């Protein structure tokens, strides 16, 4: 038998439900499903593992075909049987294959051959599903040739696709050599022919999964423990009123209703809104905040709903609004009490129908966004005055959180102040910042009309002025130390008491807050010192 006489079609028997090749069962298989399978395989196990699996599939196939060829025909020589490999590739429909070069010595067994393939089915299969490749894609053919020729010779022969049409050119070129002739050059490619130790791999994977589950359980516990001690964003919460707020916020996070947060300026409405978003099922999606009072009506409308190109002068291209940008996430509308009647109507429509319409657009589109709004104004009064739509208020206030002002949760001032100083140390790249004992008293007795924000500003002001990192009352803003409710001005006219105060504080600073020692230095009694200090704080 000579290789060019091979016509396998003559040997195939077709009968209903069975295709056979001299007793061996064959399948007719559609190419496009193989392409989908390959894509799935690459996505599931990665390209290198997919290459290994498909190469080995080809390897088994080539070995089986070689065994059949040996059984069916009496070959003129080993070389003739080996040369039948490209004929088989053609018959199987894998590619239009031909031998380019062939060198074979029987003693010692040395083989070197090059096979070229045009119109490879694997290239077509790969291109249809995955497009142009970076390198070789004819993994099954590579395996097939290796399996076939190795079986013929009874020793290891490996093929390597040195050029593939899937990446460039018109042909695929396969170079085959016996393992000794390959030497080190083939070491890397050999891994594609070796079976992965799946058992060990699966064991290793399940060990890693178990370990991750354990770590997850630990961190979940830690998180829960942190919540129990009522930490909000890493700050200890001591007051009962604010602890209640956090407990409620935790519950609110798991439901999807609209929420209104009310509270004085600076009381942390956005912080709570973000906390709720971060603990909600929407946490993977955006949290977008907008201050409604900061923008004039038309700009706010544009910001919220976006616009179509050409809808107004200067609208050069389509622009997406916050409602669309926050898709699946949360939108935070701060200062909601300040929005105009026109925006109120538009917002009501969003809440009623979950649909938005960009400026200049004829079509509406559905949005899936949780709305959290906030205000420091009394919306019920605004409704009574006819300035705010009642129906909108009902839609916004399905859930309601009222944030207590800082003066009603004085226990939280100190932990807050310390956490703010920690942040300032980082922000200002500064040395240690710490509160002088007298400062602690002042911070806790001041009324903080500007709430947490005012506390932040006061401490930043103090940190900038402090020369040694110690936050003494003398470096705090005068509004804080004069005891007025944040409106400074009077301070300038009380120069004498001011002087007295700063002198007392500088002495206290020198004595590290030791009042007995400070009183001694000031030549007054300790009780007088207390009275003076108390006076300053008021
Ligand atoms: Zn190829």
XYZ file of C-alpha atoms and ligand atoms in Angstrom:
539
model
C 0.000 0.000 0.000
C 1.245 3.458 -0.900
C 0.104 6.577 0.892
C -1.214 8.317 -2.240
C -3.529 5.357 -2.957
C -5.396 5.870 0.237
C -9.097 6.467 -0.243
C -10.761 6.018 3.064
C -14.180 6.882 1.672
C -14.215 3.489 -0.017
C -13.890 1.823 3.356
C -16.663 3.696 5.145
C -20.011 2.035 5.639
C -23.132 4.098 6.167
C -26.169 2.531 7.761
C -29.008 4.264 9.674
C -27.723 5.320 13.096
C -24.221 4.006 12.441
C -21.207 5.098 10.429
C -18.377 2.600 10.506
C -14.791 2.218 9.342
C -14.110 -1.508 9.315
C -15.983 -1.961 12.568
C -14.746 1.316 14.117
C -17.572 3.763 14.739
C -17.308 7.297 13.349
C -19.295 10.487 13.874
C -20.122 13.243 11.435
C -19.698 16.393 13.435
C -20.668 19.976 12.681
C -17.773 22.460 12.718
C -19.533 25.499 14.193
C -20.431 23.669 17.412
C -16.772 22.720 17.786
C -15.938 26.422 17.546
C -18.432 27.250 20.287
C -17.045 24.417 22.382
C -13.505 25.761 21.928
C -14.583 29.251 22.956
C -16.312 27.888 26.050
C -13.279 25.818 26.906
C -10.909 28.805 26.607
C -13.213 30.949 28.744
C -13.563 28.250 31.375
C -10.043 26.865 31.753
C -7.890 29.465 29.998
C -6.087 29.336 26.677
C -3.109 27.196 27.753
C -5.268 24.490 29.332
C -7.653 24.534 26.330
C -4.671 24.061 24.018
C -3.535 21.108 26.089
C -6.980 19.475 26.074
C -7.470 19.874 22.314
C -3.901 18.789 21.524
C -4.476 15.627 23.522
C -7.789 15.048 21.770
C -5.855 15.158 18.460
C -3.158 12.907 19.926
C -5.675 10.141 20.773
C -7.350 10.558 17.412
C -4.071 10.250 15.501
C -3.049 7.170 17.510
C -6.403 5.490 16.840
C -6.227 6.237 13.112
C -2.663 4.927 12.903
C -3.762 1.708 14.620
C -6.601 1.345 12.069
C -4.215 2.028 9.158
C -1.867 -0.622 10.396
C -4.695 -3.090 10.787
C -6.349 -2.377 7.412
C -3.402 -2.184 5.055
C -0.089 -3.776 4.337
C 2.236 -0.841 3.828
C 5.207 -0.853 1.457
C 7.318 0.770 4.195
C 7.128 2.653 7.502
C 7.823 5.832 5.530
C 4.755 5.209 3.338
C 2.558 4.764 6.377
C 3.909 7.984 7.925
C 3.365 9.845 4.659
C -0.303 8.824 4.784
C -0.789 11.318 7.687
C -1.518 14.372 5.462
C -3.761 12.202 3.268
C -5.796 11.339 6.334
C -5.943 15.003 7.376
C -7.439 15.734 3.945
C -9.881 12.802 4.082
C -11.063 13.794 7.557
C -11.744 17.308 6.329
C -9.330 18.872 8.814
C -7.328 20.770 6.155
C -5.803 20.580 2.698
C -2.501 19.016 3.779
C 0.667 18.102 1.955
C 4.230 17.074 2.760
C 6.778 19.832 2.267
C 9.894 17.997 3.386
C 10.602 14.491 4.652
C 13.806 12.956 6.052
C 13.751 9.596 7.719
C 16.518 7.262 8.913
C 15.559 3.918 10.377
C 18.797 3.273 12.336
C 18.946 5.178 14.569
C 15.356 6.300 14.206
C 15.587 9.924 13.119
C 12.686 11.798 11.634
C 12.309 15.342 10.422
C 9.315 16.388 8.358
C 7.354 19.480 7.459
C 3.674 19.451 6.583
C 1.817 22.414 5.171
C -1.919 22.817 5.526
C -4.227 25.217 3.725
C -7.847 25.922 4.626
C -7.588 24.474 8.120
C -10.967 23.706 9.708
C -9.553 24.776 13.060
C -8.581 28.203 11.715
C -12.116 28.637 10.369
C -13.627 27.410 13.620
C -11.428 29.761 15.667
C -11.975 32.795 13.402
C -15.765 32.394 13.461
C -15.935 32.447 17.233
C -12.837 34.312 18.376
C -11.461 36.280 15.423
C -7.780 36.609 14.547
C -5.391 34.807 16.882
C -2.004 35.770 18.295
C -0.426 32.418 17.571
C -1.108 28.828 16.584
C -4.699 27.570 16.734
C -4.471 24.205 14.949
C -4.089 22.318 18.202
C -6.041 19.216 17.178
C -4.033 18.808 13.957
C -0.754 19.241 15.898
C -1.868 16.509 18.294
C -3.174 14.322 15.493
C 0.099 14.375 13.540
C 2.100 13.691 16.699
C -0.159 10.797 17.723
C -0.242 9.300 14.248
C 3.478 9.435 13.514
C 4.484 8.353 17.048
C 2.258 5.271 16.679
C 3.769 4.461 13.284
C 7.328 4.697 14.615
C 6.682 3.237 18.026
C 8.614 6.143 19.573
C 7.936 9.746 20.529
C 7.563 12.145 17.605
C 6.168 15.614 18.189
C 4.822 18.221 15.851
C 4.843 21.916 16.399
C 2.825 24.430 14.378
C 5.540 26.936 13.491
C 3.270 29.185 11.419
C -0.507 29.367 11.564
C -2.965 30.905 9.134
C -5.093 31.830 12.165
C -2.501 34.479 12.986
C -0.950 35.348 9.609
C -0.256 34.096 6.069
C -2.026 31.644 3.782
C -0.806 28.324 5.188
C -0.186 26.511 8.426
C 3.219 24.853 8.746
C 3.826 21.885 11.050
C 7.332 20.703 11.836
C 7.726 17.202 13.236
C 10.823 15.621 14.789
C 11.651 12.770 17.097
C 12.096 13.833 20.704
C 15.916 13.573 20.679
C 16.204 15.768 17.618
C 13.995 18.405 19.209
C 16.167 18.663 22.326
C 15.556 21.629 24.620
C 13.736 23.535 21.914
C 10.591 21.519 22.509
C 10.521 21.480 26.310
C 7.856 24.191 26.635
C 5.554 22.768 23.945
C 5.767 19.273 25.375
C 3.498 20.316 28.235
C 0.617 20.502 25.741
C 0.902 16.761 25.169
C 1.118 15.704 28.791
C -2.047 14.965 30.750
C -2.682 17.330 33.618
C -2.892 15.595 36.954
C -6.546 16.482 37.441
C -6.899 14.627 40.706
C -4.140 16.623 42.400
C -5.412 19.798 40.764
C -8.967 19.247 42.019
C -7.670 18.482 45.508
C -5.547 21.635 45.472
C -8.511 23.689 44.241
C -10.873 22.379 46.901
C -8.224 23.033 49.561
C -7.959 26.640 48.353
C -11.741 27.063 48.244
C -12.037 25.765 51.797
C -9.332 28.168 52.932
C -11.067 31.092 51.232
C -14.385 30.143 52.782
C -12.741 30.080 56.190
C -11.160 33.513 55.618
C -14.490 34.834 54.402
C -16.243 33.524 57.495
C -13.606 35.178 59.685
C -13.871 38.542 57.972
C -17.667 38.342 58.047
C -17.491 37.741 61.780
C -15.082 40.634 62.209
C -17.397 42.851 60.219
C -20.335 41.818 62.343
C -18.336 42.401 65.511
C -17.363 45.835 64.243
C -21.008 46.608 63.611
C -21.950 45.419 67.052
C -19.590 47.929 68.628
C -21.291 50.476 66.407
C -18.531 51.648 64.220
C -19.583 53.832 61.362
C -16.808 54.112 58.826
C -14.260 53.273 61.472
C -15.478 55.786 64.041
C -16.719 54.663 67.389
C -20.301 55.704 68.078
C -21.079 56.048 71.776
C -24.386 57.912 71.825
C -27.589 55.918 71.955
C -29.338 58.260 69.496
C -26.756 57.735 66.789
C -26.478 54.014 67.480
C -30.215 53.836 66.743
C -29.640 55.684 63.495
C -27.049 53.118 62.422
C -29.236 50.161 63.404
C -32.024 51.640 61.303
C -29.635 52.410 58.426
C -28.524 48.763 58.405
C -32.127 47.681 58.005
C -32.868 50.334 55.402
C -29.857 49.172 53.336
C -31.443 45.793 52.629
C -34.701 47.198 51.258
C -34.949 49.208 48.081
C -37.433 51.959 48.937
C -36.725 55.654 48.544
C -35.279 57.288 51.618
C -35.275 60.816 52.946
C -32.517 61.865 55.320
C -33.126 65.034 57.283
C -30.820 66.810 59.656
C -28.951 70.032 60.208
C -26.211 71.198 57.872
C -23.030 69.193 58.310
C -24.657 66.411 60.308
C -23.371 63.731 57.938
C -26.352 63.061 55.667
C -24.182 62.079 52.713
C -22.012 59.860 54.925
C -25.119 57.942 56.025
C -26.440 57.755 52.448
C -23.124 56.318 51.275
C -23.055 53.902 54.216
C -26.516 52.636 53.221
C -25.463 52.263 49.581
C -22.267 50.412 50.573
C -24.278 47.949 52.609
C -27.041 47.476 50.040
C -27.330 44.943 47.202
C -26.563 47.881 44.887
C -23.052 48.357 46.315
C -21.315 47.075 43.148
C -22.902 49.890 41.143
C -22.293 53.655 41.344
C -23.240 55.980 44.177
C -23.643 59.412 42.630
C -24.328 62.516 44.693
C -25.589 65.882 43.515
C -26.163 69.042 45.487
C -29.468 70.327 44.107
C -29.093 73.824 45.531
C -25.697 74.370 43.942
C -27.047 74.403 40.371
C -29.574 76.625 38.594
C -32.700 74.857 37.332
C -31.618 74.223 33.730
C -28.163 72.996 34.700
C -29.630 70.698 37.337
C -32.095 69.264 34.816
C -29.214 68.622 32.433
C -27.108 67.102 35.228
C -29.893 64.734 36.298
C -31.399 63.686 32.996
C -28.741 64.435 30.357
C -29.409 65.835 26.911
C -29.480 65.025 23.215
C -27.056 66.684 20.795
C -28.511 69.897 19.412
C -31.222 70.196 22.071
C -29.856 73.613 23.033
C -27.056 75.958 21.963
C -23.770 74.371 22.934
C -25.152 70.815 23.173
C -22.661 69.398 20.686
C -23.100 65.751 21.591
C -25.386 63.493 23.620
C -24.687 63.632 27.327
C -25.724 61.052 29.866
C -27.447 62.297 33.026
C -26.793 61.122 36.579
C -29.917 58.937 36.630
C -28.561 56.938 33.734
C -24.967 56.995 34.960
C -26.094 55.630 38.341
C -27.857 52.670 36.654
C -28.465 49.870 39.190
C -26.817 52.028 41.859
C -27.903 54.877 44.112
C -28.432 58.541 43.392
C -28.137 60.954 46.318
C -30.056 64.222 45.915
C -28.810 66.612 48.563
C -30.704 69.812 49.423
C -33.842 68.402 47.813
C -35.928 71.134 49.470
C -34.380 73.675 47.112
C -35.471 72.204 43.773
C -37.742 74.203 41.471
C -41.359 73.224 40.658
C -40.288 72.096 37.180
C -37.634 69.715 38.547
C -40.148 68.534 41.157
C -42.520 67.444 38.368
C -39.748 65.681 36.466
C -38.546 63.915 39.593
C -42.068 62.824 40.470
C -42.339 61.241 37.012
C -39.108 59.303 37.556
C -40.326 57.989 40.901
C -43.769 57.074 39.556
C -42.837 55.464 36.248
C -39.108 54.702 36.666
C -38.606 56.456 33.350
C -36.466 59.409 32.363
C -36.361 61.567 29.279
C -33.182 63.421 28.357
C -33.507 67.079 27.317
C -34.383 67.182 23.624
C -35.154 63.474 23.466
C -38.468 62.183 22.150
C -38.107 58.794 23.758
C -38.140 57.860 27.433
C -35.973 55.183 28.931
C -36.343 53.037 31.986
C -33.957 53.521 34.878
C -33.255 51.282 37.812
C -31.828 53.546 40.506
C -32.425 53.882 44.219
C -33.163 57.459 45.200
C -31.918 58.792 48.521
C -32.601 62.453 49.125
C -31.648 64.781 51.938
C -32.475 68.200 53.251
C -31.964 70.447 56.238
C -35.273 72.155 55.569
C -38.682 71.245 56.926
C -40.409 69.783 53.892
C -43.815 69.619 55.614
C -43.686 73.381 56.105
C -42.638 73.841 52.487
C -45.624 71.707 51.433
C -47.948 73.806 53.626
C -46.535 76.946 52.022
C -47.156 75.459 48.572
C -43.439 75.417 47.739
C -42.998 71.668 47.616
C -45.281 69.078 46.039
C -46.987 66.868 48.580
C -47.147 63.885 46.182
C -43.390 64.166 45.629
C -42.723 64.299 49.360
C -44.685 61.059 49.862
C -42.695 59.388 47.110
C -39.372 60.580 48.556
C -40.170 59.826 52.186
C -41.137 56.159 52.032
C -38.381 55.702 54.613
C -37.073 58.479 56.796
C -33.946 58.977 58.851
C -33.586 62.023 61.074
C -29.970 62.694 61.969
C -29.452 64.166 65.442
C -27.315 67.324 65.616
C -23.851 66.864 67.111
C -24.791 68.782 70.303
C -27.352 66.081 71.041
C -24.749 63.361 70.913
C -21.838 64.896 72.793
C -20.468 61.431 73.647
C -19.525 61.071 69.977
C -17.575 64.321 69.730
C -14.315 62.998 71.134
C -14.080 59.806 69.060
C -15.035 61.879 66.004
C -12.401 64.518 66.772
C -9.702 61.874 67.203
C -10.630 60.216 63.945
C -10.588 63.582 62.170
C -7.102 64.259 63.571
C -5.941 60.854 62.303
C -7.143 61.790 58.841
C -5.468 65.199 59.089
C -2.156 63.579 60.010
C -2.318 61.718 56.705
C -3.667 64.648 54.727
C -1.132 67.170 56.034
C 1.651 64.631 56.120
C 2.116 65.982 59.610
C 3.673 64.713 62.779
C 1.497 63.571 65.594
C -1.595 65.704 66.194
C -3.282 65.440 69.572
C -5.820 67.234 71.721
C -4.754 69.178 74.787
C -6.916 68.291 77.826
C -8.520 71.771 77.941
C -9.403 71.438 74.251
C -11.321 68.275 75.008
C -13.527 70.230 77.436
C -14.120 72.978 74.900
C -14.960 70.607 72.074
C -17.459 68.753 74.227
C -19.255 71.824 75.546
C -19.475 73.823 72.299
C -22.845 73.691 70.523
C -21.509 72.932 67.004
C -24.229 74.559 64.903
C -22.326 73.417 61.813
C -22.167 69.875 63.232
C -19.528 67.359 62.067
C -18.450 69.588 59.194
C -17.782 72.472 61.560
C -15.830 70.161 63.840
C -13.735 69.066 60.865
C -13.099 72.637 59.777
C -12.245 73.744 63.321
C -9.718 70.960 63.762
C -8.130 71.552 60.370
C -7.823 75.259 61.218
C -6.224 74.323 64.546
C -3.877 71.763 63.012
C -2.569 74.354 60.575
C -1.913 76.881 63.342
C -0.437 74.448 65.840
C 3.348 74.527 65.867
C 3.985 71.411 67.909
C 1.036 69.189 66.964
C -0.798 69.892 70.190
C -4.313 71.232 69.594
C -4.660 73.811 72.338
C -7.694 76.118 72.685
C -5.535 79.007 71.434
C -5.299 77.504 67.972
C -8.996 76.698 67.649
C -11.171 79.153 65.657
C -12.351 81.930 67.936
C -16.013 81.078 67.289
C -15.465 77.740 68.990
C -13.715 79.072 72.061
C -15.790 82.232 72.538
C -18.852 80.133 73.113
C -20.937 81.966 70.551
C -22.895 79.765 68.191
C -20.469 80.030 65.355
C -20.983 83.690 64.501
C -17.671 85.362 65.166
C -17.076 89.079 65.413
C -17.721 89.942 69.019
C -14.422 88.283 69.848
C -12.460 91.186 68.380
C -13.793 93.605 71.007
C -13.009 91.488 74.047
C -9.282 91.866 73.746
C -8.471 91.780 77.457
C -10.290 88.533 78.236
C -8.853 87.189 75.011
C -5.361 87.990 76.200
C -6.064 86.486 79.583
C -7.411 83.353 78.005
C -4.492 82.778 75.676
C -2.049 83.421 78.524
C -3.795 80.859 80.720
C -3.819 78.375 77.850
C -0.166 78.855 77.050
C 0.702 78.187 80.719
C -1.541 75.121 80.666
C 0.256 74.002 77.577
C 3.635 74.366 79.323
C 2.412 72.302 82.254
C 0.931 69.706 79.894
C -2.550 70.446 81.135
C -1.684 70.105 84.814
C -4.047 72.662 86.324
C -2.578 72.627 89.826
C 0.846 73.488 88.429
C -0.637 76.086 86.058
C -2.514 77.771 88.917
C 0.743 77.941 90.885
C 2.572 79.592 87.976
C -0.290 82.028 87.430
C -0.305 82.822 91.105
C -4.015 82.102 91.469
C -5.883 79.357 93.252
C -6.844 76.236 91.403
C -10.565 76.994 91.876
C -10.080 80.460 90.315
C -8.401 78.813 87.367
C -11.389 76.475 86.991
C -13.786 79.419 87.115
C -11.819 81.282 84.440
C -11.681 78.267 82.187
C -15.380 77.690 82.604
C -16.039 81.312 81.754
C -14.076 81.062 78.526
C -15.984 78.009 77.467
C -19.349 79.700 77.821
Zn -3.027 26.648 11.837
